[in-house]
PDB file of C-alpha atoms in Angstrom:
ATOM      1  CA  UNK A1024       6.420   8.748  32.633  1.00 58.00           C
ATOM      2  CA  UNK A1025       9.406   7.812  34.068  1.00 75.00           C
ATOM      3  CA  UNK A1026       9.423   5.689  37.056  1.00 92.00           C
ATOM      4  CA  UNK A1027      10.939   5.122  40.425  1.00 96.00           C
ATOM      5  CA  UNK A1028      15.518   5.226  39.655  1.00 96.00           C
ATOM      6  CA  UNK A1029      17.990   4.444  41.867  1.00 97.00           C
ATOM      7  CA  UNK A1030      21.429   4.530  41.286  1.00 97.00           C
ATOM      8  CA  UNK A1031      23.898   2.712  41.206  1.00 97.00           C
ATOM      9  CA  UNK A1032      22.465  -0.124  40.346  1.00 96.00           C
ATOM     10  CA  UNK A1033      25.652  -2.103  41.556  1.00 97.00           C
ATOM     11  CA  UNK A1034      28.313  -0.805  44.251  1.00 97.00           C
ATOM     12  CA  UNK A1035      31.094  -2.793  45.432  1.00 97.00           C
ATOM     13  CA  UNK A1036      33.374  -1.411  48.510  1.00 97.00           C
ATOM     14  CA  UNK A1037      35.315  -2.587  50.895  1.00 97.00           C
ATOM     15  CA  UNK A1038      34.364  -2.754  54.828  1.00 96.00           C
ATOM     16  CA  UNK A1039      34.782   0.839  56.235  1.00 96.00           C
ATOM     17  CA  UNK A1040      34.154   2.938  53.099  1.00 97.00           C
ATOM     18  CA  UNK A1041      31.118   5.271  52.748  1.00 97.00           C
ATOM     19  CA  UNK A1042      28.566   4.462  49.886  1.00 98.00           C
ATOM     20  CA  UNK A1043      26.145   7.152  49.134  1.00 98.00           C
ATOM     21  CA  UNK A1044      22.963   5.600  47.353  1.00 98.00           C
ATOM     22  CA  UNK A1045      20.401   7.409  45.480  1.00 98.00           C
ATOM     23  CA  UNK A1046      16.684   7.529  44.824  1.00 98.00           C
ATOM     24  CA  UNK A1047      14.879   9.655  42.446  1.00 97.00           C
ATOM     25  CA  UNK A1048      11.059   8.774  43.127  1.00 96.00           C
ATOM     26  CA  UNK A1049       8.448   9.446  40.406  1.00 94.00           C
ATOM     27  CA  UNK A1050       7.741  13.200  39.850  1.00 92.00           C
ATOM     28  CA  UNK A1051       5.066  14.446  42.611  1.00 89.00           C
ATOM     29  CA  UNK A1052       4.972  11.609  44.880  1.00 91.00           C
ATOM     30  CA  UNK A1053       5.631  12.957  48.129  1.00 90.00           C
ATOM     31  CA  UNK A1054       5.926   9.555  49.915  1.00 92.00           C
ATOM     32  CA  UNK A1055       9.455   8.302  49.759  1.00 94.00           C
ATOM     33  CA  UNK A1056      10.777   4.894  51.480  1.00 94.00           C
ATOM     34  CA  UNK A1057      13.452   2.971  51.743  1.00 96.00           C
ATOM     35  CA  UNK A1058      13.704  -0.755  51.955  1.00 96.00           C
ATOM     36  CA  UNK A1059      16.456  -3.244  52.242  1.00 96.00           C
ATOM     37  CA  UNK A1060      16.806  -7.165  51.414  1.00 94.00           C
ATOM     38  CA  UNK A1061      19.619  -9.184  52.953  1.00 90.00           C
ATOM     39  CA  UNK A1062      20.726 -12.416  50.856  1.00 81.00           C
ATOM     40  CA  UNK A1063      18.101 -14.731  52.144  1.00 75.00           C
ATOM     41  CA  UNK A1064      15.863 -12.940  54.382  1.00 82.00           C
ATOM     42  CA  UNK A1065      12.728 -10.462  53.664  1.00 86.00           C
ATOM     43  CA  UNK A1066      12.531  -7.211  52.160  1.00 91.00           C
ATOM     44  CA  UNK A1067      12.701  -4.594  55.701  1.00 93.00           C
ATOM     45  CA  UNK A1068      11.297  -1.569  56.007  1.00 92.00           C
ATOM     46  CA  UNK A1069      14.516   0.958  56.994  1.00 95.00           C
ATOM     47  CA  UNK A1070      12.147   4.710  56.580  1.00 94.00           C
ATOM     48  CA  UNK A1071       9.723   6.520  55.157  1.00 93.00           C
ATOM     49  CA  UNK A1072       9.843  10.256  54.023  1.00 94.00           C
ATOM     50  CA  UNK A1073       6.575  13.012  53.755  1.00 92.00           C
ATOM     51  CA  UNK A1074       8.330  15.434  51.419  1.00 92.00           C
ATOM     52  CA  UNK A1075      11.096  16.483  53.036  1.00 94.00           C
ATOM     53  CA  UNK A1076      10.870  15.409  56.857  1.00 93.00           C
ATOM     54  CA  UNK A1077      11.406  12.101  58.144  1.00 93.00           C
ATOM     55  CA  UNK A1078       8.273   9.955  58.960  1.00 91.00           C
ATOM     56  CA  UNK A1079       9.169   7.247  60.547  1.00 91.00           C
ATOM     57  CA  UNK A1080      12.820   5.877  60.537  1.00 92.00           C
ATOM     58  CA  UNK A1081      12.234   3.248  62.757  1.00 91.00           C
ATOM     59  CA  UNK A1082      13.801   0.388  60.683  1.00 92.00           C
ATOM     60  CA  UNK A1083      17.154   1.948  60.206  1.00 94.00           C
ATOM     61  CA  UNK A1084      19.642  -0.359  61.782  1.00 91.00           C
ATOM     62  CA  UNK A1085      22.113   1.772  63.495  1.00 91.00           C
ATOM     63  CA  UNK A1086      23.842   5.288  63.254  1.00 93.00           C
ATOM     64  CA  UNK A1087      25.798   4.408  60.293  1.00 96.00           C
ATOM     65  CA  UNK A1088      23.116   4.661  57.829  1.00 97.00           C
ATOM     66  CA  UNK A1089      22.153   8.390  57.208  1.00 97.00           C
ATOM     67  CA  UNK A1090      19.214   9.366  54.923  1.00 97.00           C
ATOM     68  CA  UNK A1091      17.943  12.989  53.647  1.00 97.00           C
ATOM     69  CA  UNK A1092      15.570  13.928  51.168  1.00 96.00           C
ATOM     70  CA  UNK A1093      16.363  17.960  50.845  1.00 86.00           C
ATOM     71  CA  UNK A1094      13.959  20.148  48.763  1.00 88.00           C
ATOM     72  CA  UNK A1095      11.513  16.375  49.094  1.00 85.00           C
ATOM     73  CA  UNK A1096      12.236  15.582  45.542  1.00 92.00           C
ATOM     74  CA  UNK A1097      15.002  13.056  45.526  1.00 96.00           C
ATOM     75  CA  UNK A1098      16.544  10.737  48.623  1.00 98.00           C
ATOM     76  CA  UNK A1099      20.267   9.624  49.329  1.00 98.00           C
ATOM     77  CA  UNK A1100      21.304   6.903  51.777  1.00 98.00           C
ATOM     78  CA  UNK A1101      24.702   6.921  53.026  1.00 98.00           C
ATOM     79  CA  UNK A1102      26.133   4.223  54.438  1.00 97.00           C
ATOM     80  CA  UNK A1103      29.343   5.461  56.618  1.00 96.00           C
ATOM     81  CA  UNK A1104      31.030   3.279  57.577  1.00 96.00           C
ATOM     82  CA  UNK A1105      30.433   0.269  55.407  1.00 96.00           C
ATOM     83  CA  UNK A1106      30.578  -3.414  57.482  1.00 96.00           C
ATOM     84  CA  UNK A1107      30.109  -6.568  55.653  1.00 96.00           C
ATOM     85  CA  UNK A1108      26.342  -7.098  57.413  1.00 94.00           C
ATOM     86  CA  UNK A1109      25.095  -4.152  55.226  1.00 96.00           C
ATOM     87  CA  UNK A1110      25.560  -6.152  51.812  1.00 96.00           C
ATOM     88  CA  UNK A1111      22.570  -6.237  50.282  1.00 96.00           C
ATOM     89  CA  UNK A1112      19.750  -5.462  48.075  1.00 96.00           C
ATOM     90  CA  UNK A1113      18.551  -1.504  48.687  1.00 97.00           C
ATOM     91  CA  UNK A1114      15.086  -0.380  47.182  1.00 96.00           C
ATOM     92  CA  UNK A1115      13.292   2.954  46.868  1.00 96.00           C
ATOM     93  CA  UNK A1116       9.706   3.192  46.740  1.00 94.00           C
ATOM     94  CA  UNK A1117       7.189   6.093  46.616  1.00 93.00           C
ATOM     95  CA  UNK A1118       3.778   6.592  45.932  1.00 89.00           C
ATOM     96  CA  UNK A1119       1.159   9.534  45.928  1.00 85.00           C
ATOM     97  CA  UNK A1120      -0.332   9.624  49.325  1.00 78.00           C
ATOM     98  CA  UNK A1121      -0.765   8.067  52.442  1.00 70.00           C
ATOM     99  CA  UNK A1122      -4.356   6.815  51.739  1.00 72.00           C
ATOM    100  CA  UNK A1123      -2.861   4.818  48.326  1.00 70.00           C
ATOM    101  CA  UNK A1124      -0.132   3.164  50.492  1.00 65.00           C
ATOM    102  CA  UNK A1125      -0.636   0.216  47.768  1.00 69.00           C
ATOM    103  CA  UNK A1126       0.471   2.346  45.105  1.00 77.00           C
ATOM    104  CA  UNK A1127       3.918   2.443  46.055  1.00 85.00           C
ATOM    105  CA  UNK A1128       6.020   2.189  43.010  1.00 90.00           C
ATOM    106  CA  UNK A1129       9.371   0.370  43.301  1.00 93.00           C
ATOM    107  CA  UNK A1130      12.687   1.214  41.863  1.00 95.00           C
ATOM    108  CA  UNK A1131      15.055  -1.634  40.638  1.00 94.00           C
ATOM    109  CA  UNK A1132      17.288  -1.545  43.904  1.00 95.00           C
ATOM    110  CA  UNK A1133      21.074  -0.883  44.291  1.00 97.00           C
ATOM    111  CA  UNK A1134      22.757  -3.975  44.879  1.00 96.00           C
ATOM    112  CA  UNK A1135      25.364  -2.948  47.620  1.00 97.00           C
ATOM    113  CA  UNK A1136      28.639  -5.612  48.158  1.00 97.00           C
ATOM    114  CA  UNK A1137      30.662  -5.183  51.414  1.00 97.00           C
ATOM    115  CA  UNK A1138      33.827  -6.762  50.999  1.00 96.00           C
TER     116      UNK A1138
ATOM    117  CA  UNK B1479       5.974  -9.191  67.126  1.00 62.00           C
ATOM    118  CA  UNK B1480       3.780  -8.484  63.987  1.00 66.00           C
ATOM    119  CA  UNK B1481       5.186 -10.389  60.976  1.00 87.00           C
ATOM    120  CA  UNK B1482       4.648 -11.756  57.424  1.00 92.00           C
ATOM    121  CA  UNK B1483       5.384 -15.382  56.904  1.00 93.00           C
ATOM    122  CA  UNK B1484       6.053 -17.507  53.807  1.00 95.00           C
ATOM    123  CA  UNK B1485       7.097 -21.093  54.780  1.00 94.00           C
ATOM    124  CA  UNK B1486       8.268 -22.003  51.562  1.00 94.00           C
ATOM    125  CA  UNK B1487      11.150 -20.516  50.254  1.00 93.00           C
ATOM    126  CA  UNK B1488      11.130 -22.473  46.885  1.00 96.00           C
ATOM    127  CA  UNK B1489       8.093 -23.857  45.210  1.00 97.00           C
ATOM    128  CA  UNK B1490       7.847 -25.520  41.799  1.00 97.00           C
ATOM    129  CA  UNK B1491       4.818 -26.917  40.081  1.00 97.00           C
ATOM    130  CA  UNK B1492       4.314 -28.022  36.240  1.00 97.00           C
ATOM    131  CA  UNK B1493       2.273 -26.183  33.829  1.00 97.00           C
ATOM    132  CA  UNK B1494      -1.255 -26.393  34.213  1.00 97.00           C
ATOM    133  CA  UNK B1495      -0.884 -27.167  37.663  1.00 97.00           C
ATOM    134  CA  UNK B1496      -2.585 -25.470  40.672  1.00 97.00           C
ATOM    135  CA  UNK B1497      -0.362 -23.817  42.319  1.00 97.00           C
ATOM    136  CA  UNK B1498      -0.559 -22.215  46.450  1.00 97.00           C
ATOM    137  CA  UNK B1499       1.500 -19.712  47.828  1.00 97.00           C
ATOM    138  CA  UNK B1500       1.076 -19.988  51.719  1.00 97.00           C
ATOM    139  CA  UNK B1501       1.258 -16.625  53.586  1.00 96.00           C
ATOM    140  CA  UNK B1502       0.770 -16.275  57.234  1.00 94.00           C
ATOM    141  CA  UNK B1503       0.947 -12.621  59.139  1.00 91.00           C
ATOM    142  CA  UNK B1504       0.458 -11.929  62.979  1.00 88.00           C
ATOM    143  CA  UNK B1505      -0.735  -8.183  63.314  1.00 77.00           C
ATOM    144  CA  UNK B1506      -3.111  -6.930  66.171  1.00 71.00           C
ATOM    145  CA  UNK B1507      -5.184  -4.789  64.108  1.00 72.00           C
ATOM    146  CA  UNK B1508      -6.977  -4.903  60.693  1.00 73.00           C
ATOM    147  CA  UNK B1509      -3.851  -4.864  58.373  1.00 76.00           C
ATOM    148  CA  UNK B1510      -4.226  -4.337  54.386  1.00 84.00           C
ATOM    149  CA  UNK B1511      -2.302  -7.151  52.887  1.00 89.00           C
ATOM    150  CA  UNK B1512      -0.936  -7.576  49.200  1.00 91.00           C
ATOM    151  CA  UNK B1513       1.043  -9.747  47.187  1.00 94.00           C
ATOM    152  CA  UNK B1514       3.889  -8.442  45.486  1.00 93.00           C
ATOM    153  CA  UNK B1515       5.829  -9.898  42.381  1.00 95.00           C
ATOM    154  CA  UNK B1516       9.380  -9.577  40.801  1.00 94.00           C
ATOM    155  CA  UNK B1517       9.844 -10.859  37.633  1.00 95.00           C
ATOM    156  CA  UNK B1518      13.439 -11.957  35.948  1.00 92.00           C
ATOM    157  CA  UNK B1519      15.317  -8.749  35.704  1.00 89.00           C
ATOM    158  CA  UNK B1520      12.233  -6.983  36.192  1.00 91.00           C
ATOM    159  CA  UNK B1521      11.606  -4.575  39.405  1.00 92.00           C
ATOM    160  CA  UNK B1522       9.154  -5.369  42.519  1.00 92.00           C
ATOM    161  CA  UNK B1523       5.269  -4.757  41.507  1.00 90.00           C
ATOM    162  CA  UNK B1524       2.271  -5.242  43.338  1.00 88.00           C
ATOM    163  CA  UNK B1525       0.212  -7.567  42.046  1.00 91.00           C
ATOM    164  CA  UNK B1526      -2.847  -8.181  43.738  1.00 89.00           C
ATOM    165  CA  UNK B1527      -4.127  -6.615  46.920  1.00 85.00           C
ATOM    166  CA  UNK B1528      -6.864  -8.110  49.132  1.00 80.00           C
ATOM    167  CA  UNK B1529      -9.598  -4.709  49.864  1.00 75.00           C
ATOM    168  CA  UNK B1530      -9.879  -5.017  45.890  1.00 75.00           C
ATOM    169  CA  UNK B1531     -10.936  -8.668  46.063  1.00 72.00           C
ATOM    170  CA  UNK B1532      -9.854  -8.766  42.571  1.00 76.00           C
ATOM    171  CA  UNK B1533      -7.793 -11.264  39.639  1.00 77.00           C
ATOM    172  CA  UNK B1534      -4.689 -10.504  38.580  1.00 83.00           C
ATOM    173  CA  UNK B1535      -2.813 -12.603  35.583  1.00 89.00           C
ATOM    174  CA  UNK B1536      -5.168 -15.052  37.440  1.00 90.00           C
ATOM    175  CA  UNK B1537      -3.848 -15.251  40.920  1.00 94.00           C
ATOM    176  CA  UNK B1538      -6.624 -14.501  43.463  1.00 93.00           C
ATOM    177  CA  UNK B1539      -6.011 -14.188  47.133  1.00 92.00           C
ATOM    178  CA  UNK B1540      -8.870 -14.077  50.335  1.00 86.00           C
ATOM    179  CA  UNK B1541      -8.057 -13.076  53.381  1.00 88.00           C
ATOM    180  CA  UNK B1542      -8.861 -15.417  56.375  1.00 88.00           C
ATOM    181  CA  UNK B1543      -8.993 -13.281  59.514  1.00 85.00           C
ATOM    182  CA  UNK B1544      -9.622 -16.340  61.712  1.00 87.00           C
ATOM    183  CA  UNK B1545      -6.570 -18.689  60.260  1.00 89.00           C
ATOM    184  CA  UNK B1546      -4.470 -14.971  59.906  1.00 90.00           C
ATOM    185  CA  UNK B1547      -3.844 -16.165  56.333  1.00 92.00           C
ATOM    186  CA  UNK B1548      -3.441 -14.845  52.972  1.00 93.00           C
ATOM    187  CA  UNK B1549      -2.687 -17.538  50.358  1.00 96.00           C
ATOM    188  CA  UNK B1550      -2.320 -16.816  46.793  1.00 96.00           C
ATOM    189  CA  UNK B1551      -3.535 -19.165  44.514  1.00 95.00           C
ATOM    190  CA  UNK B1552      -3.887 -19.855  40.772  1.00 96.00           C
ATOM    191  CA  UNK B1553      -5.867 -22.774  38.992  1.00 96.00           C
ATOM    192  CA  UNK B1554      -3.792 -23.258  36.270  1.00 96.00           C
ATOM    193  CA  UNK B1555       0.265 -22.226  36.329  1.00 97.00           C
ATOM    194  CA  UNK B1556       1.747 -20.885  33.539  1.00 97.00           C
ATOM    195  CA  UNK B1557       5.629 -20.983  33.084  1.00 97.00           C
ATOM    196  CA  UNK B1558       5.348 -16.792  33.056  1.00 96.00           C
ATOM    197  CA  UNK B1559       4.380 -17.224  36.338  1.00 97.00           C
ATOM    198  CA  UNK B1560       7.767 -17.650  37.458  1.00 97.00           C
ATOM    199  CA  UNK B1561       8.698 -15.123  39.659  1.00 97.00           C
ATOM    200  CA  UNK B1562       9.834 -14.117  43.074  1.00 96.00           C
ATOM    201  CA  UNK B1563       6.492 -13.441  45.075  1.00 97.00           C
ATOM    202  CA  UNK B1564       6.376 -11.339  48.550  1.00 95.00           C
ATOM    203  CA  UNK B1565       3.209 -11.228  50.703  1.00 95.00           C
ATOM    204  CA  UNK B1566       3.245  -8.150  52.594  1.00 92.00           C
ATOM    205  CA  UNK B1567       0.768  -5.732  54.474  1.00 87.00           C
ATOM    206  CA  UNK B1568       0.606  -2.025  55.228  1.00 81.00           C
ATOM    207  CA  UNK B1569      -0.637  -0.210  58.245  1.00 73.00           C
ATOM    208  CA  UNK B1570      -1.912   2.912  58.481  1.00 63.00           C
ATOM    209  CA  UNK B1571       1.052   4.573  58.675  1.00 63.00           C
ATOM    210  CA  UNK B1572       2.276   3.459  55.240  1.00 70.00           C
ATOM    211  CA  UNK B1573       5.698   1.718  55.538  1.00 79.00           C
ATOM    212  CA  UNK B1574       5.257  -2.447  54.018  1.00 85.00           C
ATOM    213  CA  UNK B1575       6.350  -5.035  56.342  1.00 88.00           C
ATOM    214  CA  UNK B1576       7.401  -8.292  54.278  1.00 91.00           C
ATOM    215  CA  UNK B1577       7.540 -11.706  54.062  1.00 93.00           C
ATOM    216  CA  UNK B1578      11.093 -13.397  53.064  1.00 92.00           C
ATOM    217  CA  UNK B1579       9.595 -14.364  49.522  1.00 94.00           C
ATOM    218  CA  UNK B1580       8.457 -17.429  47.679  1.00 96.00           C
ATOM    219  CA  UNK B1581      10.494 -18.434  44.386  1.00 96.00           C
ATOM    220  CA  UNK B1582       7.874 -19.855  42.117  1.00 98.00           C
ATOM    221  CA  UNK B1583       9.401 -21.941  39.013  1.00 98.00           C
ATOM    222  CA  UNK B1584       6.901 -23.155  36.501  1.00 97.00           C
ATOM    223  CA  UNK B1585       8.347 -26.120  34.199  1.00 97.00           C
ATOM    224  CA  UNK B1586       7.217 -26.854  31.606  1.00 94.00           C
TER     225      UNK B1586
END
């Protein structure tokens, strides 16, 4: 079975560009989240998707980062307009249900560089 | 405001060693912590968690409600035990808050 993908893996774009990522979570995990690791600091919490609808966005840092998860399969996160503060380590997670929050299954993160 | 802490950024032991990974969390209610682990070019996994009480590649982990600590610990290092290592906990609404990591190098 394949497991959590994300791509790119890498991205590099220069301040003010739009960067779309992408998350395909494993097949039937309706629990989607997004994560993101600065150089140096801790892996934040940025949202969380039930299917399709939005769960808790809380940790998304401002109005230039835009996620959707249409039809609930997979999840993009744009990034419009790119600054140099959003460089860093993106990662996609899902898992089955609520109740088996620790079975959240990590993809291998998009490595975004803001130049 | 409810955090993880890891106050050591870099730890590095010899083989054999004990080794202690320090993790510290301030949450009002009764949190579910884990430890999670990244491996070399590998992707973030969850290695242990603490309602299982279980070992994991060795590593065990007990939660201490009244120090609001869980350390990870291992008796005897191995150099494959060098890895990236995040303590985190869950509420009950699912999303994982972190800790900033612990690097963990092993020499041999």
């Amino acid at each position: 079975e394949a497991g959590v993908t994300q791509f790119p893996s890498h991205s590099v774009i220069e301040k003010g560009q739009t960067v779309t990522l992408r998350c395909d979570p494993i097949s039937g995990h309706d629990n989607l989240y997004w994560y993101r690791r600065v150089m140096g600091k801790e892996i934040k919490f940025l949202l969380h998707f039930v299917k399709e609808s939005k769960q808790d966005e809380s940790g998304m840092p401002n109005n230039r980062f835009l996620a959707e998860r249409t039809g609930g399969t997979y999840s993009t996160l744009k990034v419009q307009p790119a600054e140099l503060e959003d460089s860093g380590v993106y990662f996609c997670a899902s898992s089955p249900s609520l109740d088996r929050v620790y079975e959240q299954y990590f993809g291998p993160g998009t490595r975004l560089t803001v130049t | 405001a409810q955090r993880v802490t890891q106050p050591e950024k870099l730890l590095s032991v010899f083989k054999g060693a004990p080794v202690e990974l320090k993790c510290n969390y301030s949450y009002s209610g009764s949190p579910e912590l884990f430890w999670y682990v990244q491996y070399s070019r590998q992707r973030l996994q969850l290695l242990l968690r603490h309602i299982s009480r279980e070992s994991i590649k060795g590593f065990t982990a007990d939660l201490n409600k009244g120090e609001t600590s869980f350390h990870l610990k291992k008796p005897f290092a191995q150099e494959e035990d060098s890895a990236m290592y995040y303590c985190a906990y869950n509420t009950n609404a699912g999303k994982s808050t972190f800790g900033d990591g612990t690097t963990l190098t092993v020499k041999p």
